[in-house]
Short mmCIF file of C-alpha atoms and ligand atoms in Angstrom, two decimals:
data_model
loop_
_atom_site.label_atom_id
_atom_site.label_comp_id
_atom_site.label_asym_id
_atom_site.label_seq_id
_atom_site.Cartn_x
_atom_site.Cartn_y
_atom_site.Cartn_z
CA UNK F 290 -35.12 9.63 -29.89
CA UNK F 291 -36.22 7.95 -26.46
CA UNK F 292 -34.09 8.38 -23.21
CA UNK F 293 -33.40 4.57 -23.37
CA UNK F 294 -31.65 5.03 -27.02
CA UNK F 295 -29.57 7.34 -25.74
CA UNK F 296 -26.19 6.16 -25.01
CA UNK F 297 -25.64 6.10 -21.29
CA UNK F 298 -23.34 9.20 -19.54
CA UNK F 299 -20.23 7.58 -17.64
CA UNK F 300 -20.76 7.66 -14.24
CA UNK F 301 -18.84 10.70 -12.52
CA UNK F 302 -15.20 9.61 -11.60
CA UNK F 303 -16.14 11.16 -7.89
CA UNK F 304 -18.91 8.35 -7.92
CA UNK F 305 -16.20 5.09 -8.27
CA UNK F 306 -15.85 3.62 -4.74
CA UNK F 307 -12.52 2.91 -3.42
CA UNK F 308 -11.51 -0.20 -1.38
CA UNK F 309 -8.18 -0.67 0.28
CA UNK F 310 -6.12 -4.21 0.74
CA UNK F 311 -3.35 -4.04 3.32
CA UNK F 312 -1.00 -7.10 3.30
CA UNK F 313 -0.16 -7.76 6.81
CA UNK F 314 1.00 -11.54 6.54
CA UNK F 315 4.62 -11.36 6.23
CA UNK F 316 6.99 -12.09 9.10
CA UNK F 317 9.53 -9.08 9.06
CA UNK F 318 12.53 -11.17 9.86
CA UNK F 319 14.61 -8.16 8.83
CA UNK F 320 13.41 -6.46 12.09
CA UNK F 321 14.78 -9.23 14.10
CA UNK F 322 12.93 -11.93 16.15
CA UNK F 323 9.54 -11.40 18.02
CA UNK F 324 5.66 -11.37 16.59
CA UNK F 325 4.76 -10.94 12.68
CA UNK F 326 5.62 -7.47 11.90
CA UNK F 327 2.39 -6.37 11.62
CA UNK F 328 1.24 -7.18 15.24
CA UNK F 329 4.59 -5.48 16.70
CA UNK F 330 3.73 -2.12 18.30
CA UNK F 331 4.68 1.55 17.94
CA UNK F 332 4.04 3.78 20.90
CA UNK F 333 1.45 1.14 22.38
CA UNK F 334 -0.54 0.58 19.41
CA UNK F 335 -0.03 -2.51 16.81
CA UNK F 336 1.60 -1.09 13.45
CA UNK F 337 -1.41 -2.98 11.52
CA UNK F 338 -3.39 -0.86 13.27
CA UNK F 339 -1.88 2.32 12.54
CA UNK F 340 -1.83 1.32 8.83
CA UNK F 341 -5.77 0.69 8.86
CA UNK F 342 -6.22 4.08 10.68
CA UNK F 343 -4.25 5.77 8.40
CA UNK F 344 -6.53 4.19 4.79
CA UNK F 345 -9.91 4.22 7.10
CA UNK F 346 -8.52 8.20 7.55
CA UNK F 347 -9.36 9.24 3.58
CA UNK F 348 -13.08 9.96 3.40
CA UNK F 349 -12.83 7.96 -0.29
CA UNK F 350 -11.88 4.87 1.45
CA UNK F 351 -15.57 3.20 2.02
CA UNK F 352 -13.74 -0.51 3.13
CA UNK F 353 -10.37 -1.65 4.25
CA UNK F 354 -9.24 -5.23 3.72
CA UNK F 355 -6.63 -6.64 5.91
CA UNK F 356 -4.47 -9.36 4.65
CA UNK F 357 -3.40 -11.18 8.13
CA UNK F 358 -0.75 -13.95 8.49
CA UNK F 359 -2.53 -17.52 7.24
CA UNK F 360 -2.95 -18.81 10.47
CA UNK F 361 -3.63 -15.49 12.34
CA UNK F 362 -6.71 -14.31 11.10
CA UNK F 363 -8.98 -14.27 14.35
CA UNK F 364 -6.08 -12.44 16.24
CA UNK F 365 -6.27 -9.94 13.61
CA UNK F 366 -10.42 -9.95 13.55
CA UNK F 367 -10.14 -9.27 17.79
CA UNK F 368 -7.17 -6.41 17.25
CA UNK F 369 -9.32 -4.82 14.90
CA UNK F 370 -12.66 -5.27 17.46
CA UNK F 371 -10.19 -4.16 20.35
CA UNK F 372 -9.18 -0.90 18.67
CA UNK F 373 -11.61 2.39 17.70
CA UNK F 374 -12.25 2.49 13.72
CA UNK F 375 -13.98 5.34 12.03
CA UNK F 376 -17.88 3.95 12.11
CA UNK F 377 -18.63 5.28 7.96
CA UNK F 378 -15.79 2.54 6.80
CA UNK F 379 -15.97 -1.24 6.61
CA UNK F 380 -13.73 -4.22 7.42
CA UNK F 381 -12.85 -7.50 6.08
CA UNK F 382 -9.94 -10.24 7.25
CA UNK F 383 -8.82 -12.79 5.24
CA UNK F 384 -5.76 -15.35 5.80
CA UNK F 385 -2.94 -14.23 3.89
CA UNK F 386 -0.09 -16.39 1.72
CA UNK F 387 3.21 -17.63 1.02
CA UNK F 388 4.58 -14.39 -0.74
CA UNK F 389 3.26 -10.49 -1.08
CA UNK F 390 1.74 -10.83 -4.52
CA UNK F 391 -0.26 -13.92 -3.08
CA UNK F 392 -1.48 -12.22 0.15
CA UNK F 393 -2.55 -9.46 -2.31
CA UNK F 394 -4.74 -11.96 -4.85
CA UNK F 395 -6.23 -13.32 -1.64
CA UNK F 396 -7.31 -9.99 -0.52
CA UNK F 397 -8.59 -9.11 -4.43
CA UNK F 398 -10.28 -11.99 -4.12
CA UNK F 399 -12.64 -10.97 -1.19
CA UNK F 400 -13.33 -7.45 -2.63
CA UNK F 401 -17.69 -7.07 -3.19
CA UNK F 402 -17.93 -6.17 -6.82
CA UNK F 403 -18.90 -3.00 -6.29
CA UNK F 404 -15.50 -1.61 -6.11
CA UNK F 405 -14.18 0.21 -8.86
CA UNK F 406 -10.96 1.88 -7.06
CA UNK F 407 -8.29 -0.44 -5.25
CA UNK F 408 -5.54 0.47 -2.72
CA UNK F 409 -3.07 -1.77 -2.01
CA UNK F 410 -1.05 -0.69 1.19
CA UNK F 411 2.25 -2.02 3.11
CA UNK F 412 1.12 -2.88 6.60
CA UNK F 413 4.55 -2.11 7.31
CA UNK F 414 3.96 1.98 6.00
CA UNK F 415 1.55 3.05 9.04
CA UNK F 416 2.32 6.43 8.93
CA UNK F 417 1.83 7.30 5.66
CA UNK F 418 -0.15 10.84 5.88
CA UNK F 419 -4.08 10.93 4.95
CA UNK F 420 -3.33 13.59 1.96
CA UNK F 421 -0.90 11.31 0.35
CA UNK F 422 -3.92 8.84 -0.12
CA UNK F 423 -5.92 11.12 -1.02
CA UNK F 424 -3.53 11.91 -4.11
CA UNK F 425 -3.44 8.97 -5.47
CA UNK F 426 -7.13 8.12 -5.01
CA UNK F 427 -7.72 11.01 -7.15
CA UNK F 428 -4.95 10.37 -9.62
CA UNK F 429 -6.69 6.80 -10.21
CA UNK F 430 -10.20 8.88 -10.54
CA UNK F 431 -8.39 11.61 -12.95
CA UNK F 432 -8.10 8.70 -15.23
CA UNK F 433 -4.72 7.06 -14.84
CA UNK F 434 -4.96 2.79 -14.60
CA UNK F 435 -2.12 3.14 -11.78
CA UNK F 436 -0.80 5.25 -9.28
CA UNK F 437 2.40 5.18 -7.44
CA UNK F 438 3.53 8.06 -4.59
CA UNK F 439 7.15 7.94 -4.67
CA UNK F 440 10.14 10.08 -3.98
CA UNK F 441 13.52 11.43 -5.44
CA UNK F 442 16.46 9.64 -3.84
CA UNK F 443 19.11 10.99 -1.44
CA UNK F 444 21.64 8.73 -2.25
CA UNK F 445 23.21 7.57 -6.13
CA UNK F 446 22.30 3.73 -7.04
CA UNK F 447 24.64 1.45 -8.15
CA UNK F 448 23.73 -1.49 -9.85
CA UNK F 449 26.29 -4.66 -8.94
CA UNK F 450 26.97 -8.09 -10.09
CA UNK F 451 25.69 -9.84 -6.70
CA UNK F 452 28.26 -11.06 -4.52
CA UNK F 453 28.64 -15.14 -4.40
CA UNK F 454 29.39 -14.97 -0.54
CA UNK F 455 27.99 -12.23 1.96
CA UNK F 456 30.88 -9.07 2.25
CA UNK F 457 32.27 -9.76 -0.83
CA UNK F 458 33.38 -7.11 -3.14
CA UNK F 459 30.60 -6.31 -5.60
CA UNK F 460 31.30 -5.13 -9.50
CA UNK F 461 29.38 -2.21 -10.01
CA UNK F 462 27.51 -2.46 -13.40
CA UNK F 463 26.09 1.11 -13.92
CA UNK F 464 25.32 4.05 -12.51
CA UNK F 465 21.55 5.31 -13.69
CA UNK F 466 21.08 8.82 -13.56
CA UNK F 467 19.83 9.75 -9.77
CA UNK F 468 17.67 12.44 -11.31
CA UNK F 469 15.13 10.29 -12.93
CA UNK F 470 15.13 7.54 -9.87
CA UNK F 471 11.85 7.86 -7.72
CA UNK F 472 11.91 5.47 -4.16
CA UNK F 473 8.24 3.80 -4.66
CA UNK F 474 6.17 3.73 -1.79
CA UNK F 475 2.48 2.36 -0.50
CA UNK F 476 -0.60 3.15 -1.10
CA UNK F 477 -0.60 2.32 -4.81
CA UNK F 478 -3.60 2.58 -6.27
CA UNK F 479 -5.78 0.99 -9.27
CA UNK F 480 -8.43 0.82 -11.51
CA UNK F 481 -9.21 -2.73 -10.30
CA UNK F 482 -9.96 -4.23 -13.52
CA UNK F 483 -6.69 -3.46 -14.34
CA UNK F 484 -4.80 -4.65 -11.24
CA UNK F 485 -6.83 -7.89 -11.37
CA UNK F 486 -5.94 -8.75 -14.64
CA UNK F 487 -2.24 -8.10 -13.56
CA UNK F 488 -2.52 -10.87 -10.56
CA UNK F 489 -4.25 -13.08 -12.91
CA UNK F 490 -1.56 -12.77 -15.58
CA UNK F 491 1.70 -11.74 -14.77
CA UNK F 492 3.52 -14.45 -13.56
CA UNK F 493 7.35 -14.39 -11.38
CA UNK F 494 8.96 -12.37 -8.48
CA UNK F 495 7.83 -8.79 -8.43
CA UNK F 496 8.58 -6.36 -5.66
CA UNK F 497 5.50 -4.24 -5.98
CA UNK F 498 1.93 -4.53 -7.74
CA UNK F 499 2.65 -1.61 -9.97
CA UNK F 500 4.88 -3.11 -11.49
CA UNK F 501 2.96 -6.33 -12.46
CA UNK F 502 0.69 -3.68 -14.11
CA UNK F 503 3.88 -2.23 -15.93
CA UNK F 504 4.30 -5.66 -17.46
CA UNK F 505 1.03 -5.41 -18.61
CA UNK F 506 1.71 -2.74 -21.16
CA UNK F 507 -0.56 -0.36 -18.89
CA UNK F 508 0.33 3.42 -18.24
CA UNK F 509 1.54 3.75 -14.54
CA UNK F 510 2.25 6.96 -13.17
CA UNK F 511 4.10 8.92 -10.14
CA UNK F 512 2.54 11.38 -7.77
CA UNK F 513 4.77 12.91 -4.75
CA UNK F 514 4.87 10.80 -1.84
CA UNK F 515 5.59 11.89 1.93
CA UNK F 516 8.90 10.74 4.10
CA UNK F 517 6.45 9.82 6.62
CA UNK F 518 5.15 6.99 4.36
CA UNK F 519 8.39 4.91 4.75
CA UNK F 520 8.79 1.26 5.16
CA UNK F 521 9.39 -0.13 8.68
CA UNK F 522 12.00 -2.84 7.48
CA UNK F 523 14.90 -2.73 10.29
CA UNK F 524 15.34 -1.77 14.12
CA UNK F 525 15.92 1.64 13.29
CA UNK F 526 12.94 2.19 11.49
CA UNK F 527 11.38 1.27 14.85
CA UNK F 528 12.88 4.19 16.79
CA UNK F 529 11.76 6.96 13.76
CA UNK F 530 8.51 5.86 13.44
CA UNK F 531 7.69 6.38 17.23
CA UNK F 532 9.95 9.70 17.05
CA UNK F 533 7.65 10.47 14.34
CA UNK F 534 4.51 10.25 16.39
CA UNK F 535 5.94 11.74 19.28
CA UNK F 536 5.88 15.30 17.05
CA UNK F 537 2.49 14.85 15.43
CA UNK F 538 1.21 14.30 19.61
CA UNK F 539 3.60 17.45 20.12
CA UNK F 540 1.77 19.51 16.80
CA UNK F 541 -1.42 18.55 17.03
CA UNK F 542 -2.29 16.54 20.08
CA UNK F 543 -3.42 13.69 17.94
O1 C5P H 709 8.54 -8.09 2.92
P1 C5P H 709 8.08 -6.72 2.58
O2 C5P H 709 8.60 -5.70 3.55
O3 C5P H 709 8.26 -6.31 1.15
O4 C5P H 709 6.50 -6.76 2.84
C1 C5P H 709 5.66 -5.69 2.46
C2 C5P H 709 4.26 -5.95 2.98
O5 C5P H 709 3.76 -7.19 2.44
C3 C5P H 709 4.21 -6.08 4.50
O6 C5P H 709 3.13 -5.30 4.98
C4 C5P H 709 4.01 -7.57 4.73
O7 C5P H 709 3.25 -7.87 5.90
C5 C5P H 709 3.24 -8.00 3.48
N1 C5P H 709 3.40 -9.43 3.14
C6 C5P H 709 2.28 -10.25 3.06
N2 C5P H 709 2.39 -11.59 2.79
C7 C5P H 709 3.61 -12.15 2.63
C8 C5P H 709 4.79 -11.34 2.70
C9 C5P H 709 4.66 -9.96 2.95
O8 C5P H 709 1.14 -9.77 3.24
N3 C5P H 709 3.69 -13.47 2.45
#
């Protein structure tokens, strides 16, 4: 039998590149008036830009793709020129869209195609710590379709019938066990074939591209993720996230 009969080896999973996309277009009205979210700064330094330092950080992350508001693209192309990025990674900006799942397509759509690994990372997480992407990168190269760090909750979940008007009493539905609750954080990651298909098929609000991929009938599965990865939604979040980087200057002079 000839080499060339010879069915071909898979390539090592080590070998599969990884890309990241960071949505960065929405407005963060939740954190009161003032610049997109994104652009608003912790400790001096633009949260975006904490968020790409923080992908660009994994050594598996070869390019970063930054989803910027639709009609704040060049800002975000100068922030990034303005601001020291590790040399070994690439960058890409690209206008964003109406809603998360659409900033996230857009960003899909500007991956090159040779990209086998995807990332797809809240602007709005920039702390999240390097090993926690580097667990789900390899989770996605251990074989699963889709990745998700999360964590056990502090607090029990209700689930209410809505209130018609703001303040009014709510009826509480059920209580699901708190034991087998995880809080669902960025980066998630993906075989992108996989999380392609999902933005090309699945169709209606969803809160995070994992779940689009859940619809899909795909295996999605939990790795721990770090209380440093959390969301910066409201003023207060503000206030941790520079207390956090007050201790890591403290610990390691970073
Ligand atoms: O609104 P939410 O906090 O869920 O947004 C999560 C992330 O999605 C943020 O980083 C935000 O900038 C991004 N986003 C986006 N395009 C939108 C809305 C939100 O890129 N139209």
């Amino acid at each position: 039998m000839s080499d060339d009969s010879r069915p071909s080896r898979p390539e090592p999973r080590t070998a599969l590149r990884t890309a990241a996309v960071i949505p960065a277009a929405g407005r963060g009205v939740r954190l009161g008036p003032g610049a997109p979210k994104a652009l608003r700064t912790l400790n001096g330094t633009p949260m975006l830009i904490h968020a790409v330092r923080a992908l660009a950080a994994s050594r598996a992350v070869s390019l970063v793709v930054v989803v910027a508001p639709p009609d704040g693209a060049p800002e975000v192309k100068s922030l990034l020129d303005a601001h020291a990025l590790p040399d070994r990674t690439d960058f890409l900006v690209v206008p964003g869209g109406e809603s998360r799942q659409e900033s996230v397509r857009l960003g899909l759509d500007a991956l090159p195609p040779d990209y086998d690994i995807v990332l797809v990372h809240d602007a709005a997480r920039p702390l999240v710590p390097v090993d926690t992407v580097d667990a789900v990168v390899q989770a996605v190269r251990d074989g699963a379709p889709a990745v998700v760090p999360a964590l056990p909750l502090a607090d029990t979940v209700k689930e209410v019938e809505p209130a018609a008007a703001p303040g009014d009493p709510e009826p509480v539905l059920a209580t699901p066990e708190r034991a087998r609750l995880r809080a669902v954080q960025t980066p998630q990651g993906f075989d992108r074939t996989v999380l392609v298909r999902a933005h090309e098929t699945v169709t209606g609000a969803v809160t995070d591209d994992a779940g689009m991929v859940e619809q899909l009938g795909e295996r999605v599965v939990v790795v721990p993720g770090h209380e440093e990865a959390f969301k910066v939604t409201r003023p207060l979040d503000l206030v941790l996230a520079e207390a956090v980087l007050a201790r890591r200057r403290l610990n390691d002079g970073f």
